[in-house]
Amino acid sequence: MKLLRHGPSGSEKPGMLCTDGTIRDLSGVVPDIAGEVLSDAGLARLASLDTAGLPVVALGTRLGPCVGGIGKMICIGLNYSDHAAETGAQVPPEPIIFMKATSAIVGPNDPIHIPRGSDKTDWEVELAFVIGKRAKYVPESEALAHVAGYAVANDVSERAFQTERSGQWTKGKSCDSFGPLGPWLVTRDEVADPQALDLWLKVNGQTMQQGTTRTMVYGVAFLVSYLSQFMTLHPGDVISTGTPPGVGMGMKTPRYLKPGDVVELGVEGLGHQRQDVVADA
């Protein structure tokens, strides 16, 4: 299934993308794409629905982040060997973990706001996964059973805030609009192998990133298990798994986003995003 959330920011309703291309409203069935709805039982209930009688969502309706009630968004740094090489960094002996504030999370086609004082806002296409079942001290062999599904994420980053000012990466990752997520949550039964997906990103029509999750250092199953040793993962938590090479910071002459740019990105089988870049007020 491809689950989504539609409507104005802060007032999104649950929905489903049907095989005929229509979006059906699920607000009469579930309160949101969140919590227990993400469990195996909750997803099975949605899969059994006869969607023909559900209301059709009008074309052009805004899509919000594909999951609601996000308790935390955890990101993994330098998780592609080829991306680490382009930035001159070593592949880490354990995953680099940082948090992205949930206030940064927006819909897949909402604009990216360049924050005040920024001149190094960068792009990062990533595979994200969403937890569907509470995970604590989970062995890697059982890890994928805790995943509800997968989505496209853009880990937008302000590199000067991230690396040139003291403190943690979080402040360069958490500006408003720096977490486009969606367009939909693709349930795990539709993703045969999360380590065999192509990713791409374009700026103003020019391909910047073209990669594959095959080159991830730490795969999805490992990350679920690893993170669950340090913290409990709850339904709706989002983990963004790192980016392939081609970020602006890694270019021989670094290139960063500016107002008027258009960013497009996608992950194989998970849909695509489009963001206009604007200056923050």
PDB file of N, CA and C in Angstrom, residues 83-171:
ATOM      1  N   HIS A  83      29.838   8.591  -0.628  1.00  0.00           N
ATOM      2  CA  HIS A  83      29.584   9.946  -0.123  1.00  0.00           C
ATOM      3  C   HIS A  83      30.660  10.351   0.885  1.00  0.00           C
ATOM      4  N   ALA A  84      31.048   9.441   1.753  1.00  0.00           N
ATOM      5  CA  ALA A  84      32.119   9.745   2.707  1.00  0.00           C
ATOM      6  C   ALA A  84      33.387  10.150   1.957  1.00  0.00           C
ATOM      7  N   ALA A  85      33.690   9.449   0.871  1.00  0.00           N
ATOM      8  CA  ALA A  85      34.898   9.745   0.096  1.00  0.00           C
ATOM      9  C   ALA A  85      34.836  11.139  -0.512  1.00  0.00           C
ATOM     10  N   GLU A  86      33.666  11.543  -1.029  1.00  0.00           N
ATOM     11  CA  GLU A  86      33.581  12.850  -1.683  1.00  0.00           C
ATOM     12  C   GLU A  86      33.738  14.001  -0.695  1.00  0.00           C
ATOM     13  N   THR A  87      33.407  13.749   0.580  1.00  0.00           N
ATOM     14  CA  THR A  87      33.544  14.800   1.587  1.00  0.00           C
ATOM     15  C   THR A  87      34.889  14.743   2.298  1.00  0.00           C
ATOM     16  N   GLY A  88      35.733  13.767   1.926  1.00  0.00           N
ATOM     17  CA  GLY A  88      37.040  13.632   2.549  1.00  0.00           C
ATOM     18  C   GLY A  88      36.995  13.018   3.931  1.00  0.00           C
ATOM     19  N   ALA A  89      35.883  12.364   4.261  1.00  0.00           N
ATOM     20  CA  ALA A  89      35.722  11.766   5.584  1.00  0.00           C
ATOM     21  C   ALA A  89      35.955  10.262   5.530  1.00  0.00           C
ATOM     22  N   GLN A  90      36.302   9.703   6.673  1.00  0.00           N
ATOM     23  CA  GLN A  90      36.461   8.264   6.796  1.00  0.00           C
ATOM     24  C   GLN A  90      35.097   7.615   7.059  1.00  0.00           C
ATOM     25  N   VAL A  91      34.914   6.390   6.555  1.00  0.00           N
ATOM     26  CA  VAL A  91      33.718   5.637   6.890  1.00  0.00           C
ATOM     27  C   VAL A  91      33.742   5.369   8.388  1.00  0.00           C
ATOM     28  N   PRO A  92      32.690   5.735   9.118  1.00  0.00           N
ATOM     29  CA  PRO A  92      32.717   5.600  10.573  1.00  0.00           C
ATOM     30  C   PRO A  92      32.672   4.138  11.015  1.00  0.00           C
ATOM     31  N   PRO A  93      33.376   3.801  12.116  1.00  0.00           N
ATOM     32  CA  PRO A  93      33.361   2.417  12.609  1.00  0.00           C
ATOM     33  C   PRO A  93      32.016   2.010  13.192  1.00  0.00           C
ATOM     34  N   GLU A  94      31.195   2.979  13.586  1.00  0.00           N
ATOM     35  CA  GLU A  94      29.807   2.760  13.998  1.00  0.00           C
ATOM     36  C   GLU A  94      28.984   3.883  13.381  1.00  0.00           C
ATOM     37  N   PRO A  95      27.676   3.678  13.238  1.00  0.00           N
ATOM     38  CA  PRO A  95      26.848   4.728  12.629  1.00  0.00           C
ATOM     39  C   PRO A  95      26.947   6.057  13.368  1.00  0.00           C
ATOM     40  N   ILE A  96      27.059   7.134  12.579  1.00  0.00           N
ATOM     41  CA  ILE A  96      26.949   8.489  13.129  1.00  0.00           C
ATOM     42  C   ILE A  96      25.462   8.822  13.233  1.00  0.00           C
ATOM     43  N   ILE A  97      25.027   9.203  14.424  1.00  0.00           N
ATOM     44  CA  ILE A  97      23.619   9.458  14.676  1.00  0.00           C
ATOM     45  C   ILE A  97      23.425  10.920  15.048  1.00  0.00           C
ATOM     46  N   PHE A  98      22.446  11.551  14.439  1.00  0.00           N
ATOM     47  CA  PHE A  98      22.037  12.885  14.877  1.00  0.00           C
ATOM     48  C   PHE A  98      20.530  12.990  14.735  1.00  0.00           C
ATOM     49  N   MET A  99      19.953  13.963  15.396  1.00  0.00           N
ATOM     50  CA  MET A  99      18.511  14.142  15.380  1.00  0.00           C
ATOM     51  C   MET A  99      18.141  15.343  14.507  1.00  0.00           C
ATOM     52  N   LYS A 100      17.029  15.226  13.835  1.00  0.00           N
ATOM     53  CA  LYS A 100      16.441  16.350  13.110  1.00  0.00           C
ATOM     54  C   LYS A 100      15.158  16.726  13.855  1.00  0.00           C
ATOM     55  N   ALA A 101      15.021  17.982  14.222  1.00  0.00           N
ATOM     56  CA  ALA A 101      13.837  18.415  14.962  1.00  0.00           C
ATOM     57  C   ALA A 101      12.574  18.095  14.161  1.00  0.00           C
ATOM     58  N   THR A 102      11.543  17.607  14.861  1.00  0.00           N
ATOM     59  CA  THR A 102      10.306  17.287  14.155  1.00  0.00           C
ATOM     60  C   THR A 102       9.647  18.529  13.559  1.00  0.00           C
ATOM     61  N   SER A 103       9.982  19.716  14.072  1.00  0.00           N
ATOM     62  CA  SER A 103       9.442  20.957  13.500  1.00  0.00           C
ATOM     63  C   SER A 103       9.986  21.240  12.105  1.00  0.00           C
ATOM     64  N   ALA A 104      11.038  20.512  11.697  1.00  0.00           N
ATOM     65  CA  ALA A 104      11.600  20.669  10.352  1.00  0.00           C
ATOM     66  C   ALA A 104      10.830  19.871   9.304  1.00  0.00           C
ATOM     67  N   ILE A 105      10.011  18.922   9.742  1.00  0.00           N
ATOM     68  CA  ILE A 105       9.371  17.983   8.826  1.00  0.00           C
ATOM     69  C   ILE A 105       8.198  18.651   8.104  1.00  0.00           C
ATOM     70  N   VAL A 106       8.198  18.543   6.771  1.00  0.00           N
ATOM     71  CA  VAL A 106       7.163  19.146   5.931  1.00  0.00           C
ATOM     72  C   VAL A 106       6.733  18.157   4.860  1.00  0.00           C
ATOM     73  N   GLY A 107       5.785  18.579   4.048  1.00  0.00           N
ATOM     74  CA  GLY A 107       5.321  17.743   2.954  1.00  0.00           C
ATOM     75  C   GLY A 107       6.342  17.640   1.839  1.00  0.00           C
ATOM     76  N   PRO A 108       6.166  16.678   0.941  1.00  0.00           N
ATOM     77  CA  PRO A 108       7.154  16.402  -0.097  1.00  0.00           C
ATOM     78  C   PRO A 108       7.323  17.504  -1.136  1.00  0.00           C
ATOM     79  N   ASN A 109       6.305  18.335  -1.279  1.00  0.00           N
ATOM     80  CA  ASN A 109       6.360  19.387  -2.294  1.00  0.00           C
ATOM     81  C   ASN A 109       6.267  20.788  -1.691  1.00  0.00           C
ATOM     82  N   ASP A 110       6.412  20.869  -0.382  1.00  0.00           N
ATOM     83  CA  ASP A 110       6.447  22.175   0.270  1.00  0.00           C
ATOM     84  C   ASP A 110       7.777  22.858  -0.030  1.00  0.00           C
ATOM     85  N   PRO A 111       7.837  24.188  -0.027  1.00  0.00           N
ATOM     86  CA  PRO A 111       9.090  24.872  -0.358  1.00  0.00           C
ATOM     87  C   PRO A 111      10.170  24.669   0.702  1.00  0.00           C
ATOM     88  N   ILE A 112      11.402  24.739   0.250  1.00  0.00           N
ATOM     89  CA  ILE A 112      12.551  24.785   1.150  1.00  0.00           C
ATOM     90  C   ILE A 112      12.839  26.253   1.453  1.00  0.00           C
ATOM     91  N   HIS A 113      12.904  26.601   2.727  1.00  0.00           N
ATOM     92  CA  HIS A 113      13.187  27.967   3.144  1.00  0.00           C
ATOM     93  C   HIS A 113      14.662  28.100   3.504  1.00  0.00           C
ATOM     94  N   ILE A 114      15.372  28.972   2.800  1.00  0.00           N
ATOM     95  CA  ILE A 114      16.757  29.263   3.153  1.00  0.00           C
ATOM     96  C   ILE A 114      16.742  30.103   4.430  1.00  0.00           C
ATOM     97  N   PRO A 115      17.322  29.612   5.535  1.00  0.00           N
ATOM     98  CA  PRO A 115      17.227  30.363   6.787  1.00  0.00           C
ATOM     99  C   PRO A 115      18.073  31.630   6.767  1.00  0.00           C
ATOM    100  N   ARG A 116      17.743  32.552   7.630  1.00  0.00           N
ATOM    101  CA  ARG A 116      18.520  33.782   7.747  1.00  0.00           C
ATOM    102  C   ARG A 116      19.980  33.455   8.065  1.00  0.00           C
ATOM    103  N   GLY A 117      20.877  34.145   7.413  1.00  0.00           N
ATOM    104  CA  GLY A 117      22.297  33.953   7.665  1.00  0.00           C
ATOM    105  C   GLY A 117      22.904  32.767   6.960  1.00  0.00           C
ATOM    106  N   SER A 118      22.135  32.088   6.119  1.00  0.00           N
ATOM    107  CA  SER A 118      22.631  30.895   5.428  1.00  0.00           C
ATOM    108  C   SER A 118      23.181  31.234   4.058  1.00  0.00           C
ATOM    109  N   ASP A 119      24.336  30.670   3.738  1.00  0.00           N
ATOM    110  CA  ASP A 119      24.811  30.703   2.353  1.00  0.00           C
ATOM    111  C   ASP A 119      25.314  29.331   1.915  1.00  0.00           C
ATOM    112  N   LYS A 120      25.011  28.281   2.720  1.00  0.00           N
ATOM    113  CA  LYS A 120      25.481  26.936   2.379  1.00  0.00           C
ATOM    114  C   LYS A 120      24.378  25.895   2.616  1.00  0.00           C
ATOM    115  N   THR A 121      23.177  26.191   2.143  1.00  0.00           N
ATOM    116  CA  THR A 121      22.084  25.222   2.252  1.00  0.00           C
ATOM    117  C   THR A 121      22.226  24.177   1.148  1.00  0.00           C
ATOM    118  N   ASP A 122      22.220  22.910   1.540  1.00  0.00           N
ATOM    119  CA  ASP A 122      22.569  21.788   0.664  1.00  0.00           C
ATOM    120  C   ASP A 122      21.416  20.789   0.606  1.00  0.00           C
ATOM    121  N   TRP A 123      21.502  19.878  -0.331  1.00  0.00           N
ATOM    122  CA  TRP A 123      20.484  18.862  -0.570  1.00  0.00           C
ATOM    123  C   TRP A 123      21.035  17.472  -0.229  1.00  0.00           C
ATOM    124  N   GLU A 124      20.151  16.535   0.119  1.00  0.00           N
ATOM    125  CA  GLU A 124      20.546  15.147   0.364  1.00  0.00           C
ATOM    126  C   GLU A 124      19.331  14.244   0.160  1.00  0.00           C
ATOM    127  N   VAL A 125      19.274  13.501  -0.948  1.00  0.00           N
ATOM    128  CA  VAL A 125      18.208  12.526  -1.120  1.00  0.00           C
ATOM    129  C   VAL A 125      18.520  11.314  -0.236  1.00  0.00           C
ATOM    130  N   GLU A 126      17.483  10.803   0.434  1.00  0.00           N
ATOM    131  CA  GLU A 126      17.704   9.685   1.345  1.00  0.00           C
ATOM    132  C   GLU A 126      16.514   8.728   1.349  1.00  0.00           C
ATOM    133  N   LEU A 127      16.799   7.473   1.646  1.00  0.00           N
ATOM    134  CA  LEU A 127      15.779   6.496   1.972  1.00  0.00           C
ATOM    135  C   LEU A 127      15.462   6.630   3.462  1.00  0.00           C
ATOM    136  N   ALA A 128      14.193   6.815   3.778  1.00  0.00           N
ATOM    137  CA  ALA A 128      13.747   6.836   5.170  1.00  0.00           C
ATOM    138  C   ALA A 128      12.878   5.618   5.424  1.00  0.00           C
ATOM    139  N   PHE A 129      12.888   5.151   6.669  1.00  0.00           N
ATOM    140  CA  PHE A 129      11.932   4.118   7.048  1.00  0.00           C
ATOM    141  C   PHE A 129      11.215   4.535   8.318  1.00  0.00           C
ATOM    142  N   VAL A 130      10.018   3.991   8.496  1.00  0.00           N
ATOM    143  CA  VAL A 130       9.144   4.357   9.602  1.00  0.00           C
ATOM    144  C   VAL A 130       8.903   3.132  10.472  1.00  0.00           C
ATOM    145  N   ILE A 131       9.059   3.300  11.760  1.00  0.00           N
ATOM    146  CA  ILE A 131       8.845   2.203  12.695  1.00  0.00           C
ATOM    147  C   ILE A 131       7.345   1.934  12.844  1.00  0.00           C
ATOM    148  N   GLY A 132       6.979   0.653  12.845  1.00  0.00           N
ATOM    149  CA  GLY A 132       5.586   0.275  13.006  1.00  0.00           C
ATOM    150  C   GLY A 132       5.303  -0.458  14.295  1.00  0.00           C
ATOM    151  N   LYS A 133       6.351  -1.028  14.898  1.00  0.00           N
ATOM    152  CA  LYS A 133       6.202  -1.791  16.141  1.00  0.00           C
ATOM    153  C   LYS A 133       7.339  -1.430  17.081  1.00  0.00           C
ATOM    154  N   ARG A 134       7.011  -1.217  18.346  1.00  0.00           N
ATOM    155  CA  ARG A 134       8.003  -0.851  19.354  1.00  0.00           C
ATOM    156  C   ARG A 134       9.237  -1.737  19.265  1.00  0.00           C
ATOM    157  N   ALA A 135      10.407  -1.118  19.278  1.00  0.00           N
ATOM    158  CA  ALA A 135      11.655  -1.860  19.125  1.00  0.00           C
ATOM    159  C   ALA A 135      12.614  -1.498  20.253  1.00  0.00           C
ATOM    160  N   LYS A 136      13.003  -2.492  21.028  1.00  0.00           N
ATOM    161  CA  LYS A 136      13.997  -2.313  22.088  1.00  0.00           C
ATOM    162  C   LYS A 136      14.835  -3.580  22.164  1.00  0.00           C
ATOM    163  N   TYR A 137      16.148  -3.419  22.062  1.00  0.00           N
ATOM    164  CA  TYR A 137      17.083  -4.556  22.080  1.00  0.00           C
ATOM    165  C   TYR A 137      16.687  -5.624  21.052  1.00  0.00           C
ATOM    166  N   VAL A 138      16.459  -5.184  19.838  1.00  0.00           N
ATOM    167  CA  VAL A 138      15.992  -6.078  18.773  1.00  0.00           C
ATOM    168  C   VAL A 138      17.187  -6.714  18.066  1.00  0.00           C
ATOM    169  N   PRO A 139      17.213  -8.028  17.895  1.00  0.00           N
ATOM    170  CA  PRO A 139      18.273  -8.644  17.093  1.00  0.00           C
ATOM    171  C   PRO A 139      18.100  -8.303  15.617  1.00  0.00           C
ATOM    172  N   GLU A 140      19.210  -8.242  14.903  1.00  0.00           N
ATOM    173  CA  GLU A 140      19.149  -7.864  13.488  1.00  0.00           C
ATOM    174  C   GLU A 140      18.263  -8.808  12.685  1.00  0.00           C
ATOM    175  N   SER A 141      18.236 -10.069  13.069  1.00  0.00           N
ATOM    176  CA  SER A 141      17.434 -11.051  12.335  1.00  0.00           C
ATOM    177  C   SER A 141      15.940 -10.774  12.408  1.00  0.00           C
ATOM    178  N   GLU A 142      15.508 -10.011  13.418  1.00  0.00           N
ATOM    179  CA  GLU A 142      14.082  -9.712  13.589  1.00  0.00           C
ATOM    180  C   GLU A 142      13.761  -8.248  13.287  1.00  0.00           C
ATOM    181  N   ALA A 143      14.752  -7.491  12.856  1.00  0.00           N
ATOM    182  CA  ALA A 143      14.614  -6.037  12.798  1.00  0.00           C
ATOM    183  C   ALA A 143      13.576  -5.563  11.791  1.00  0.00           C
ATOM    184  N   LEU A 144      13.552  -6.143  10.605  1.00  0.00           N
ATOM    185  CA  LEU A 144      12.666  -5.614   9.567  1.00  0.00           C
ATOM    186  C   LEU A 144      11.195  -5.783   9.924  1.00  0.00           C
ATOM    187  N   ALA A 145      10.872  -6.700  10.824  1.00  0.00           N
ATOM    188  CA  ALA A 145       9.481  -6.872  11.252  1.00  0.00           C
ATOM    189  C   ALA A 145       8.984  -5.664  12.041  1.00  0.00           C
ATOM    190  N   HIS A 146       9.900  -4.802  12.456  1.00  0.00           N
ATOM    191  CA  HIS A 146       9.531  -3.604  13.212  1.00  0.00           C
ATOM    192  C   HIS A 146       9.338  -2.384  12.307  1.00  0.00           C
ATOM    193  N   VAL A 147       9.530  -2.570  11.004  1.00  0.00           N
ATOM    194  CA  VAL A 147       9.407  -1.479  10.038  1.00  0.00           C
ATOM    195  C   VAL A 147       8.020  -1.500   9.415  1.00  0.00           C
ATOM    196  N   ALA A 148       7.315  -0.362   9.479  1.00  0.00           N
ATOM    197  CA  ALA A 148       6.007  -0.265   8.832  1.00  0.00           C
ATOM    198  C   ALA A 148       6.161  -0.077   7.329  1.00  0.00           C
ATOM    199  N   GLY A 149       7.129   0.770   6.938  1.00  0.00           N
ATOM    200  CA  GLY A 149       7.304   1.044   5.522  1.00  0.00           C
ATOM    201  C   GLY A 149       8.410   2.048   5.271  1.00  0.00           C
ATOM    202  N   TYR A 150       8.492   2.494   4.017  1.00  0.00           N
ATOM    203  CA  TYR A 150       9.607   3.293   3.532  1.00  0.00           C
ATOM    204  C   TYR A 150       9.099   4.545   2.822  1.00  0.00           C
ATOM    205  N   ALA A 151       9.955   5.568   2.792  1.00  0.00           N
ATOM    206  CA  ALA A 151       9.567   6.837   2.169  1.00  0.00           C
ATOM    207  C   ALA A 151      10.795   7.568   1.664  1.00  0.00           C
ATOM    208  N   VAL A 152      10.562   8.545   0.816  1.00  0.00           N
ATOM    209  CA  VAL A 152      11.608   9.449   0.335  1.00  0.00           C
ATOM    210  C   VAL A 152      11.796  10.563   1.370  1.00  0.00           C
ATOM    211  N   ALA A 153      13.052  10.906   1.635  1.00  0.00           N
ATOM    212  CA  ALA A 153      13.355  12.048   2.502  1.00  0.00           C
ATOM    213  C   ALA A 153      14.415  12.907   1.832  1.00  0.00           C
ATOM    214  N   ASN A 154      14.343  14.211   2.081  1.00  0.00           N
ATOM    215  CA  ASN A 154      15.395  15.145   1.683  1.00  0.00           C
ATOM    216  C   ASN A 154      15.981  15.715   2.975  1.00  0.00           C
ATOM    217  N   ASP A 155      17.188  15.278   3.312  1.00  0.00           N
ATOM    218  CA  ASP A 155      17.845  15.753   4.534  1.00  0.00           C
ATOM    219  C   ASP A 155      18.530  17.078   4.212  1.00  0.00           C
ATOM    220  N   VAL A 156      17.725  18.126   4.063  1.00  0.00           N
ATOM    221  CA  VAL A 156      18.271  19.449   3.750  1.00  0.00           C
ATOM    222  C   VAL A 156      19.188  19.880   4.894  1.00  0.00           C
ATOM    223  N   SER A 157      20.337  20.473   4.537  1.00  0.00           N
ATOM    224  CA  SER A 157      21.383  20.749   5.525  1.00  0.00           C
ATOM    225  C   SER A 157      22.014  22.108   5.269  1.00  0.00           C
ATOM    226  N   GLU A 158      22.213  22.881   6.334  1.00  0.00           N
ATOM    227  CA  GLU A 158      22.969  24.121   6.230  1.00  0.00           C
ATOM    228  C   GLU A 158      24.387  23.814   6.713  1.00  0.00           C
ATOM    229  N   ARG A 159      25.341  23.747   5.769  1.00  0.00           N
ATOM    230  CA  ARG A 159      26.666  23.211   6.081  1.00  0.00           C
ATOM    231  C   ARG A 159      27.466  24.105   7.031  1.00  0.00           C
ATOM    232  N   ALA A 160      27.312  25.420   6.919  1.00  0.00           N
ATOM    233  CA  ALA A 160      28.041  26.284   7.850  1.00  0.00           C
ATOM    234  C   ALA A 160      27.496  26.103   9.265  1.00  0.00           C
ATOM    235  N   PHE A 161      26.171  26.034   9.399  1.00  0.00           N
ATOM    236  CA  PHE A 161      25.585  25.799  10.716  1.00  0.00           C
ATOM    237  C   PHE A 161      26.028  24.433  11.251  1.00  0.00           C
ATOM    238  N   GLN A 162      26.133  23.470  10.333  1.00  0.00           N
ATOM    239  CA  GLN A 162      26.425  22.086  10.719  1.00  0.00           C
ATOM    240  C   GLN A 162      27.875  21.881  11.151  1.00  0.00           C
ATOM    241  N   THR A 163      28.816  22.433  10.365  1.00  0.00           N
ATOM    242  CA  THR A 163      30.222  22.054  10.558  1.00  0.00           C
ATOM    243  C   THR A 163      31.155  23.194  10.934  1.00  0.00           C
ATOM    244  N   GLU A 164      30.738  24.437  10.727  1.00  0.00           N
ATOM    245  CA  GLU A 164      31.649  25.552  10.970  1.00  0.00           C
ATOM    246  C   GLU A 164      31.354  26.301  12.269  1.00  0.00           C
ATOM    247  N   ARG A 165      30.310  25.884  12.936  1.00  0.00           N
ATOM    248  CA  ARG A 165      29.975  26.490  14.224  1.00  0.00           C
ATOM    249  C   ARG A 165      30.017  25.389  15.281  1.00  0.00           C
ATOM    250  N   SER A 166      30.445  25.720  16.469  1.00  0.00           N
ATOM    251  CA  SER A 166      30.669  24.697  17.480  1.00  0.00           C
ATOM    252  C   SER A 166      29.361  24.017  17.870  1.00  0.00           C
ATOM    253  N   GLY A 167      29.492  22.783  18.367  1.00  0.00           N
ATOM    254  CA  GLY A 167      28.313  22.051  18.800  1.00  0.00           C
ATOM    255  C   GLY A 167      27.956  20.925  17.862  1.00  0.00           C
ATOM    256  N   GLN A 168      26.737  20.463  17.952  1.00  0.00           N
ATOM    257  CA  GLN A 168      26.296  19.289  17.218  1.00  0.00           C
ATOM    258  C   GLN A 168      25.793  19.636  15.815  1.00  0.00           C
ATOM    259  N   TRP A 169      25.700  18.594  14.974  1.00  0.00           N
ATOM    260  CA  TRP A 169      25.176  18.771  13.624  1.00  0.00           C
ATOM    261  C   TRP A 169      23.714  19.209  13.630  1.00  0.00           C
ATOM    262  N   THR A 170      23.001  18.929  14.708  1.00  0.00           N
ATOM    263  CA  THR A 170      21.545  19.085  14.722  1.00  0.00           C
ATOM    264  C   THR A 170      21.088  20.464  14.263  1.00  0.00           C
ATOM    265  N   LYS A 171      21.816  21.517  14.662  1.00  0.00           N
ATOM    266  CA  LYS A 171      21.344  22.862  14.316  1.00  0.00           C
ATOM    267  C   LYS A 171      21.472  23.161  12.825  1.00  0.00           C
TER     268      LYS A 171
END
